[in-house]
mmCIF file of C-alpha atoms in Angstrom:
data_model
loop_
_atom_site.group_PDB
_atom_site.id
_atom_site.type_symbol
_atom_site.label_atom_id
_atom_site.label_comp_id
_atom_site.label_asym_id
_atom_site.label_seq_id
_atom_site.Cartn_x
_atom_site.Cartn_y
_atom_site.Cartn_z
ATOM 1 C CA MET A 1 -17.934 33.767 -1.631
ATOM 2 C CA ARG A 2 -18.304 33.255 -5.350
ATOM 3 C CA ILE A 3 -19.132 30.045 -7.326
ATOM 4 C CA GLU A 4 -15.667 30.251 -8.977
ATOM 5 C CA GLN A 5 -14.046 29.996 -5.490
ATOM 6 C CA LEU A 6 -15.861 26.742 -4.975
ATOM 7 C CA GLN A 7 -14.667 25.352 -8.348
ATOM 8 C CA HIS A 8 -11.238 26.521 -7.475
ATOM 9 C CA ILE A 9 -10.930 24.428 -4.305
ATOM 10 C CA ILE A 10 -12.492 21.501 -5.939
ATOM 11 C CA GLU A 11 -9.899 21.390 -8.683
ATOM 12 C CA ILE A 12 -6.936 22.142 -6.283
ATOM 13 C CA ASN A 13 -8.217 19.089 -4.282
ATOM 14 C CA ASN A 14 -8.177 16.941 -7.350
ATOM 15 C CA LYS A 15 -4.882 18.152 -8.528
ATOM 16 C CA LYS A 16 -3.040 18.489 -5.125
ATOM 17 C CA SER A 17 -1.497 21.442 -6.548
ATOM 18 C CA ILE A 18 -2.261 25.035 -7.078
ATOM 19 C CA SER A 19 0.047 25.384 -10.152
ATOM 20 C CA GLU A 20 -1.754 22.291 -11.812
ATOM 21 C CA ALA A 21 -5.215 23.592 -10.928
ATOM 22 C CA ALA A 22 -4.291 27.000 -12.340
ATOM 23 C CA ARG A 23 -3.664 25.432 -15.779
ATOM 24 C CA THR A 24 -7.033 24.013 -15.779
ATOM 25 C CA PHE A 25 -8.509 27.467 -15.340
ATOM 26 C CA PHE A 26 -6.049 29.310 -17.729
ATOM 27 C CA MET A 27 -5.129 31.576 -14.901
ATOM 28 C CA GLY A 28 -1.773 32.398 -12.962
ATOM 29 C CA GLN A 29 -0.773 30.564 -9.770
ATOM 30 C CA PRO A 30 -0.815 33.894 -7.823
ATOM 31 C CA GLN A 31 -4.197 34.696 -8.927
ATOM 32 C CA LEU A 32 -5.599 31.230 -7.941
ATOM 33 C CA SER A 33 -3.767 31.429 -4.449
ATOM 34 C CA HIS A 34 -5.348 34.738 -3.874
ATOM 35 C CA SER A 35 -8.785 33.311 -4.645
ATOM 36 C CA VAL A 36 -8.201 30.403 -2.009
ATOM 37 C CA LYS A 37 -6.792 32.923 0.610
ATOM 38 C CA ASN A 38 -9.913 35.187 0.225
ATOM 39 C CA LEU A 39 -12.303 32.200 0.772
ATOM 40 C CA GLU A 40 -10.281 31.092 3.832
ATOM 41 C CA ASP A 41 -10.332 34.602 5.101
ATOM 42 C CA GLU A 42 -14.024 34.779 4.609
ATOM 43 C CA LEU A 43 -14.580 31.294 6.286
ATOM 44 C CA GLY A 44 -12.116 31.992 9.143
ATOM 45 C CA TYR A 45 -10.092 28.678 8.749
ATOM 46 C CA LYS A 46 -7.712 27.036 6.458
ATOM 47 C CA ILE A 47 -8.946 24.806 3.625
ATOM 48 C CA PHE A 48 -5.736 23.283 2.787
ATOM 49 C CA ARG A 49 -2.414 22.332 4.325
ATOM 50 C CA ARG A 50 0.797 21.151 2.658
ATOM 51 C CA ASN A 51 2.491 17.739 3.185
ATOM 52 C CA ARG A 52 4.913 15.705 0.784
ATOM 53 C CA ALA A 53 2.131 14.674 -1.400
ATOM 54 C CA GLY A 54 1.195 18.404 -2.109
ATOM 55 C CA LEU A 55 -1.874 20.256 -0.864
ATOM 56 C CA ILE A 56 -4.318 18.318 1.072
ATOM 57 C CA PRO A 57 -7.600 19.517 2.609
ATOM 58 C CA THR A 58 -7.756 20.082 6.492
ATOM 59 C CA CYS A 59 -10.577 18.323 8.360
ATOM 60 C CA LEU A 60 -12.811 21.425 7.972
ATOM 61 C CA GLY A 61 -11.542 21.717 4.308
ATOM 62 C CA GLN A 62 -12.740 18.125 3.541
ATOM 63 C CA GLU A 63 -16.259 19.307 4.670
ATOM 64 C CA VAL A 64 -16.109 22.509 2.670
ATOM 65 C CA ILE A 65 -15.008 20.637 -0.553
ATOM 66 C CA GLY A 66 -17.918 18.044 -0.077
ATOM 67 C CA MET A 67 -20.349 20.821 0.237
ATOM 68 C CA ALA A 68 -18.897 22.623 -2.781
ATOM 69 C CA ARG A 69 -19.236 19.576 -4.724
ATOM 70 C CA GLU A 70 -22.902 19.340 -3.926
ATOM 71 C CA ILE A 71 -23.453 23.088 -4.639
ATOM 72 C CA ILE A 72 -21.742 23.022 -7.988
ATOM 73 C CA ASN A 73 -23.785 19.933 -9.008
ATOM 74 C CA SER A 74 -27.056 21.471 -7.897
ATOM 75 C CA ILE A 75 -26.245 24.698 -9.880
ATOM 76 C CA GLU A 76 -25.261 22.537 -13.002
ATOM 77 C CA VAL A 77 -28.777 20.793 -12.746
ATOM 78 C CA LEU A 78 -30.548 24.028 -12.373
ATOM 79 C CA LYS A 79 -28.809 25.516 -15.167
ATOM 80 C CA SER A 80 -29.709 22.547 -17.303
ATOM 81 C CA LEU A 81 -33.525 22.784 -16.250
ATOM 82 C CA ALA A 82 -33.578 26.481 -16.813
ATOM 83 C CA GLY A 83 -31.584 27.213 -19.730
ATOM 84 C CA GLY A 84 -30.657 24.038 -21.627
ATOM 85 C CA GLU A 85 -27.383 22.030 -21.489
ATOM 86 C CA ALA A 86 -25.515 24.711 -23.379
ATOM 87 C CA ASN A 87 -25.366 26.926 -20.230
ATOM 88 C CA LEU A 88 -23.491 24.368 -18.294
ATOM 89 C CA THR A 89 -19.942 25.398 -17.206
ATOM 90 C CA GLY A 90 -16.937 23.442 -15.771
ATOM 91 C CA ASN A 91 -13.528 22.107 -16.236
ATOM 92 C CA PHE A 92 -12.968 18.411 -17.057
ATOM 93 C CA SER A 93 -9.732 16.489 -17.491
ATOM 94 C CA LEU A 94 -9.924 13.172 -19.513
ATOM 95 C CA ILE A 95 -6.957 10.854 -20.039
ATOM 96 C CA LEU A 96 -7.041 8.375 -23.031
ATOM 97 C CA ALA A 97 -4.758 5.391 -24.048
ATOM 98 C CA PRO A 98 -2.724 6.449 -27.288
ATOM 99 C CA GLY A 99 -4.858 4.279 -29.741
ATOM 100 C CA VAL A 100 -7.986 5.720 -28.209
ATOM 101 C CA PHE A 101 -6.738 9.124 -28.358
ATOM 102 C CA ASN A 102 -5.590 8.936 -31.922
ATOM 103 C CA SER A 103 -8.995 7.377 -33.060
ATOM 104 C CA PHE A 104 -11.622 9.404 -31.109
ATOM 105 C CA ALA A 105 -10.117 12.434 -29.380
ATOM 106 C CA GLY A 106 -10.953 14.885 -32.269
ATOM 107 C CA LEU A 107 -14.433 13.638 -32.716
ATOM 108 C CA LEU A 108 -15.069 13.654 -28.910
ATOM 109 C CA ILE A 109 -14.124 17.230 -28.613
ATOM 110 C CA SER A 110 -16.258 18.259 -31.471
ATOM 111 C CA ARG A 111 -19.292 16.551 -30.167
ATOM 112 C CA PHE A 112 -18.843 17.720 -26.523
ATOM 113 C CA HIS A 113 -18.135 21.325 -27.351
ATOM 114 C CA GLU A 114 -21.135 21.341 -29.770
ATOM 115 C CA LYS A 115 -23.523 20.459 -26.843
ATOM 116 C CA TYR A 116 -21.431 22.176 -23.967
ATOM 117 C CA PRO A 117 -19.657 25.104 -25.509
ATOM 118 C CA ASN A 118 -19.045 26.549 -21.931
ATOM 119 C CA VAL A 119 -17.431 23.487 -20.432
ATOM 120 C CA ASN A 120 -13.537 23.298 -20.749
ATOM 121 C CA LEU A 121 -12.477 19.859 -21.628
ATOM 122 C CA VAL A 122 -8.757 18.981 -21.398
ATOM 123 C CA LEU A 123 -7.574 15.648 -23.108
ATOM 124 C CA THR A 124 -4.194 14.048 -22.374
ATOM 125 C CA GLU A 125 -2.661 10.774 -23.304
ATOM 126 C CA ASP A 126 -0.904 7.971 -21.296
ATOM 127 C CA ILE A 127 -0.516 4.219 -21.360
ATOM 128 C CA GLY A 128 -1.357 1.291 -18.993
ATOM 129 C CA ILE A 129 -1.353 1.710 -15.325
ATOM 130 C CA GLY A 130 -0.475 5.447 -15.715
ATOM 131 C CA ILE A 131 -3.981 6.161 -16.698
ATOM 132 C CA VAL A 132 -5.540 4.380 -13.638
ATOM 133 C CA ASP A 133 -2.910 6.128 -11.279
ATOM 134 C CA LYS A 134 -3.780 9.541 -12.607
ATOM 135 C CA VAL A 135 -7.538 8.853 -12.085
ATOM 136 C CA ALA A 136 -7.087 7.420 -8.814
ATOM 137 C CA THR A 137 -5.014 10.365 -7.527
ATOM 138 C CA GLY A 138 -7.537 12.852 -8.870
ATOM 139 C CA ALA A 139 -5.202 14.082 -11.567
ATOM 140 C CA CYS A 140 -7.849 13.345 -14.112
ATOM 141 C CA LEU A 141 -11.671 12.913 -13.754
ATOM 142 C CA MET A 142 -11.940 9.843 -16.000
ATOM 143 C CA GLY A 143 -9.833 7.754 -18.181
ATOM 144 C CA VAL A 144 -10.040 5.271 -21.048
ATOM 145 C CA THR A 145 -7.599 2.397 -20.975
ATOM 146 C CA VAL A 146 -7.227 -1.062 -22.730
ATOM 147 C CA TRP A 147 -6.009 -4.436 -21.906
ATOM 148 C CA THR A 148 -6.232 -7.897 -23.310
ATOM 149 C CA SER A 149 -8.920 -10.188 -22.377
ATOM 150 C CA ASN A 150 -6.522 -12.618 -20.524
ATOM 151 C CA TYR A 151 -5.806 -9.941 -18.233
ATOM 152 C CA ASP A 152 -9.406 -9.011 -17.368
ATOM 153 C CA GLU A 153 -9.677 -10.641 -14.066
ATOM 154 C CA THR A 154 -6.439 -9.255 -12.846
ATOM 155 C CA MET A 155 -7.151 -5.608 -13.839
ATOM 156 C CA ARG A 156 -10.721 -5.662 -12.557
ATOM 157 C CA LYS A 157 -9.333 -6.907 -9.231
ATOM 158 C CA LEU A 158 -6.759 -4.222 -9.024
ATOM 159 C CA LEU A 159 -9.370 -1.640 -9.769
ATOM 160 C CA ASP A 160 -11.699 -2.918 -7.021
ATOM 161 C CA GLU A 161 -8.865 -2.721 -4.662
ATOM 162 C CA MET A 162 -8.140 0.878 -5.677
ATOM 163 C CA ASP A 163 -11.902 1.642 -5.078
ATOM 164 C CA MET A 164 -12.141 2.540 -8.824
ATOM 165 C CA ALA A 165 -15.362 2.226 -10.857
ATOM 166 C CA TYR A 166 -14.975 0.772 -14.418
ATOM 167 C CA GLU A 167 -17.251 0.149 -17.308
ATOM 168 C CA GLU A 168 -16.409 -1.933 -20.343
ATOM 169 C CA ILE A 169 -17.099 0.245 -23.580
ATOM 170 C CA ILE A 170 -16.195 -2.223 -26.311
ATOM 171 C CA GLN A 171 -13.971 -5.001 -27.154
ATOM 172 C CA ASP A 172 -12.430 -5.955 -30.376
ATOM 173 C CA ASP A 173 -10.324 -8.485 -32.185
ATOM 174 C CA MET A 174 -6.555 -8.432 -32.426
ATOM 175 C CA CYS A 175 -5.721 -8.175 -36.134
ATOM 176 C CA LEU A 176 -2.580 -7.855 -38.227
ATOM 177 C CA ILE A 177 -2.142 -4.389 -39.614
ATOM 178 C CA ILE A 178 -0.410 -4.631 -43.051
ATOM 179 C CA GLY A 179 0.761 -2.446 -45.925
ATOM 180 C CA SER A 180 -1.904 -2.573 -48.899
ATOM 181 C CA HIS A 181 0.976 -3.752 -51.369
ATOM 182 C CA HIS A 182 2.621 -6.393 -48.915
ATOM 183 C CA PRO A 183 2.780 -9.911 -50.425
ATOM 184 C CA LEU A 184 0.305 -11.235 -47.778
ATOM 185 C CA ALA A 185 -2.106 -8.219 -48.212
ATOM 186 C CA ALA A 186 -4.284 -10.305 -50.722
ATOM 187 C CA LYS A 187 -5.245 -12.751 -47.993
ATOM 188 C CA GLU A 188 -8.157 -12.138 -45.652
ATOM 189 C CA THR A 189 -6.873 -14.462 -42.975
ATOM 190 C CA ILE A 190 -3.289 -14.915 -42.123
ATOM 191 C CA SER A 191 -1.685 -17.946 -39.994
ATOM 192 C CA LEU A 192 0.823 -17.323 -37.314
ATOM 193 C CA ALA A 193 3.312 -19.608 -39.081
ATOM 194 C CA GLU A 194 3.258 -16.986 -41.912
ATOM 195 C CA LEU A 195 4.524 -14.295 -39.519
ATOM 196 C CA GLU A 196 7.805 -16.351 -38.873
ATOM 197 C CA GLY A 197 10.909 -14.345 -39.704
ATOM 198 C CA MET A 198 9.004 -11.125 -40.547
ATOM 199 C CA THR A 199 9.727 -7.876 -38.802
ATOM 200 C CA ILE A 200 6.875 -6.945 -36.362
ATOM 201 C CA VAL A 201 6.470 -3.533 -34.524
ATOM 202 C CA ASP A 202 6.638 -3.728 -30.833
ATOM 203 C CA TYR A 203 5.014 -0.453 -30.028
ATOM 204 C CA ARG A 204 6.798 1.418 -27.240
ATOM 205 C CA GLY A 205 8.464 -1.910 -26.233
ATOM 206 C CA ARG A 206 5.137 -2.862 -24.496
ATOM 207 C CA TYR A 207 3.496 -5.150 -26.990
ATOM 208 C CA ARG A 208 5.733 -8.287 -27.193
ATOM 209 C CA ASN A 209 3.990 -9.898 -24.291
ATOM 210 C CA SER A 210 0.649 -9.244 -26.084
ATOM 211 C CA LEU A 211 2.097 -10.827 -29.059
ATOM 212 C CA ARG A 212 2.978 -13.957 -27.096
ATOM 213 C CA ASN A 213 -0.446 -14.092 -25.641
ATOM 214 C CA CYS A 214 -1.690 -14.147 -29.280
ATOM 215 C CA GLY A 215 0.333 -17.244 -29.850
ATOM 216 C CA ILE A 216 3.215 -15.602 -31.927
ATOM 217 C CA ASP A 217 6.477 -17.269 -31.435
ATOM 218 C CA THR A 218 8.639 -14.243 -30.659
ATOM 219 C CA THR A 219 11.811 -16.096 -31.021
ATOM 220 C CA LYS A 220 11.241 -16.541 -34.674
ATOM 221 C CA SER A 221 10.537 -12.775 -35.816
ATOM 222 C CA GLU A 222 12.466 -9.718 -35.741
ATOM 223 C CA PHE A 223 11.034 -6.853 -33.640
ATOM 224 C CA LEU A 224 11.203 -3.174 -34.142
ATOM 225 C CA ILE A 225 10.519 -0.728 -31.091
ATOM 226 C CA ILE A 226 8.783 2.411 -32.226
ATOM 227 C CA SER A 227 7.232 4.883 -29.970
ATOM 228 C CA ASN A 228 5.697 7.314 -32.532
ATOM 229 C CA ARG A 229 2.459 6.087 -34.162
ATOM 230 C CA GLU A 230 2.950 8.191 -37.428
ATOM 231 C CA VAL A 231 6.384 6.651 -37.982
ATOM 232 C CA MET A 232 5.019 3.166 -37.424
ATOM 233 C CA LYS A 233 2.162 3.565 -39.823
ATOM 234 C CA THR A 234 4.717 4.970 -42.495
ATOM 235 C CA ILE A 235 7.042 2.041 -41.902
ATOM 236 C CA ILE A 236 4.079 -0.470 -42.275
ATOM 237 C CA ALA A 237 2.638 1.371 -45.304
ATOM 238 C CA LYS A 238 6.282 0.888 -46.938
ATOM 239 C CA ASN A 239 5.989 -2.909 -46.193
ATOM 240 C CA GLN A 240 9.012 -2.744 -43.898
ATOM 241 C CA ALA A 241 7.232 -4.179 -40.854
ATOM 242 C CA LEU A 242 3.826 -5.608 -39.601
ATOM 243 C CA ALA A 243 1.910 -4.817 -36.366
ATOM 244 C CA VAL A 244 -0.658 -6.644 -34.358
ATOM 245 C CA PHE A 245 -3.298 -4.171 -32.964
ATOM 246 C CA PRO A 246 -7.129 -4.240 -32.313
ATOM 247 C CA ARG A 247 -9.003 -2.547 -35.103
ATOM 248 C CA PHE A 248 -10.359 0.347 -32.875
ATOM 249 C CA PHE A 249 -6.793 1.803 -32.544
ATOM 250 C CA PHE A 250 -7.128 2.796 -36.191
ATOM 251 C CA TYR A 251 -10.758 4.107 -36.604
ATOM 252 C CA ASN A 252 -10.853 7.424 -38.501
ATOM 253 C CA ASP A 253 -7.217 7.095 -39.594
ATOM 254 C CA PRO A 254 -6.198 8.562 -42.965
ATOM 255 C CA TYR A 255 -3.805 5.651 -43.704
ATOM 256 C CA PHE A 256 -6.814 3.229 -43.794
ATOM 257 C CA GLU A 257 -9.103 5.838 -45.336
ATOM 258 C CA GLN A 258 -6.638 6.243 -48.289
ATOM 259 C CA GLY A 259 -6.043 2.595 -48.635
ATOM 260 C CA LEU A 260 -2.422 2.506 -47.525
ATOM 261 C CA LEU A 261 -2.959 0.018 -44.703
ATOM 262 C CA LYS A 262 -5.484 -2.829 -44.157
ATOM 263 C CA TYR A 263 -6.628 -5.293 -41.534
ATOM 264 C CA CYS A 264 -6.064 -9.052 -41.798
ATOM 265 C CA ALA A 265 -7.507 -11.621 -39.554
ATOM 266 C CA LEU A 266 -5.154 -13.726 -37.523
ATOM 267 C CA GLU A 267 -6.028 -17.433 -37.835
ATOM 268 C CA GLY A 268 -6.687 -19.022 -34.439
ATOM 269 C CA VAL A 269 -6.283 -15.640 -32.553
ATOM 270 C CA THR A 270 -9.603 -13.962 -33.024
ATOM 271 C CA ASP A 271 -11.768 -15.948 -30.682
ATOM 272 C CA GLU A 272 -9.021 -16.361 -27.887
ATOM 273 C CA ILE A 273 -7.567 -12.994 -27.333
ATOM 274 C CA LYS A 274 -9.529 -9.736 -27.624
ATOM 275 C CA MET A 275 -8.565 -6.172 -26.633
ATOM 276 C CA LYS A 276 -11.003 -4.597 -24.174
ATOM 277 C CA MET A 277 -11.609 -0.798 -23.630
ATOM 278 C CA TYR A 278 -12.668 0.468 -20.206
ATOM 279 C CA LEU A 279 -13.856 3.698 -18.776
ATOM 280 C CA VAL A 280 -12.470 4.247 -15.278
ATOM 281 C CA TYR A 281 -13.275 6.771 -12.696
ATOM 282 C CA SER A 282 -13.256 7.136 -8.831
ATOM 283 C CA LYS A 283 -16.019 5.640 -6.704
ATOM 284 C CA THR A 284 -15.163 7.915 -3.954
ATOM 285 C CA GLU A 285 -15.970 11.066 -5.792
ATOM 286 C CA PRO A 286 -19.503 11.182 -7.214
ATOM 287 C CA LEU A 287 -19.722 12.493 -10.816
ATOM 288 C CA SER A 288 -21.450 15.786 -11.216
ATOM 289 C CA HIS A 289 -24.280 16.373 -13.726
ATOM 290 C CA SER A 290 -21.847 17.757 -16.412
ATOM 291 C CA ALA A 291 -19.416 14.855 -15.653
ATOM 292 C CA LYS A 292 -22.263 12.310 -16.325
ATOM 293 C CA GLN A 293 -23.047 13.998 -19.462
ATOM 294 C CA LEU A 294 -19.385 13.880 -20.607
ATOM 295 C CA LYS A 295 -19.292 10.240 -19.670
ATOM 296 C CA LYS A 296 -22.323 9.549 -21.902
ATOM 297 C CA ILE A 297 -20.998 11.331 -24.967
ATOM 298 C CA LEU A 298 -17.645 9.647 -24.526
ATOM 299 C CA MET A 299 -19.089 6.212 -24.480
ATOM 300 C CA ASP A 300 -21.772 6.967 -27.432
ATOM 301 C CA THR A 301 -18.885 8.522 -29.567
ATOM 302 C CA ILE A 302 -16.738 5.427 -29.214
ATOM 303 C CA ILE A 303 -19.677 2.917 -29.632
ATOM 304 C CA ASP A 304 -21.337 4.676 -32.417
ATOM 305 C CA ASN A 305 -18.000 4.701 -34.456
ATOM 306 C CA CYS A 306 -17.207 1.056 -33.781
ATOM 307 C CA ASN A 307 -20.533 -0.375 -34.888
#
């Protein structure tokens, strides 16, 4: 029995798929299957069985996976005590909302690998409830998602029902994103009435409801559905449209750093509707020592850059 085999069965249990788990370890599916079979032969019983949902642990398999988690976590702590954090190893998958990915993914990877060079961190991107679903099913260890403050109670209730842990990272104002040469760009605060008749970006066709929540009369404006952030920023920089987003969606963005885009406050919106960013993870699977370090670096990276 090897430590790698314990890591393998933990990841297979998370992904419910040998092929998906194999990608995490950068190995072929046959090689990973062989690893599991050798462990099952050594133990004398099956760890997994297959159903419509994929691979799920047998009764004895559940016990083995639980013990494997404890062993791996203990080894991580021992390595940390004996040789420093840089000796920690593991495989983590983190899923981020598009705006969060755009603003913080590069910085997060840099910070994490500087401290934990032997830990494999995989970042992916999704939107809305897709993030929550992937974390709830074990496809990803943790996720960072966002929603407007008026949905806060509803989302918290949903996460409680799904037995998900959640921690607020930051909240931010909803602002107007505008080209630096737009006729309204000289103003620091813009009224909702001034947006009437203008073309507004409805990012991925999902933001029109948020705009209504901000008090924007969507019947008096034209909407442009765009699914590519770079295209969206180019269109706004050319003064062909406007957008309403929280500021943290554009931190570390070259368009703002080069002065092509700017933020403007929306009169009457700032104190009523805010965008909240949450870290979500499962309550049923305790975070390992390494995962707790990832969580801390993730939250510190975002908070430090938003202050």
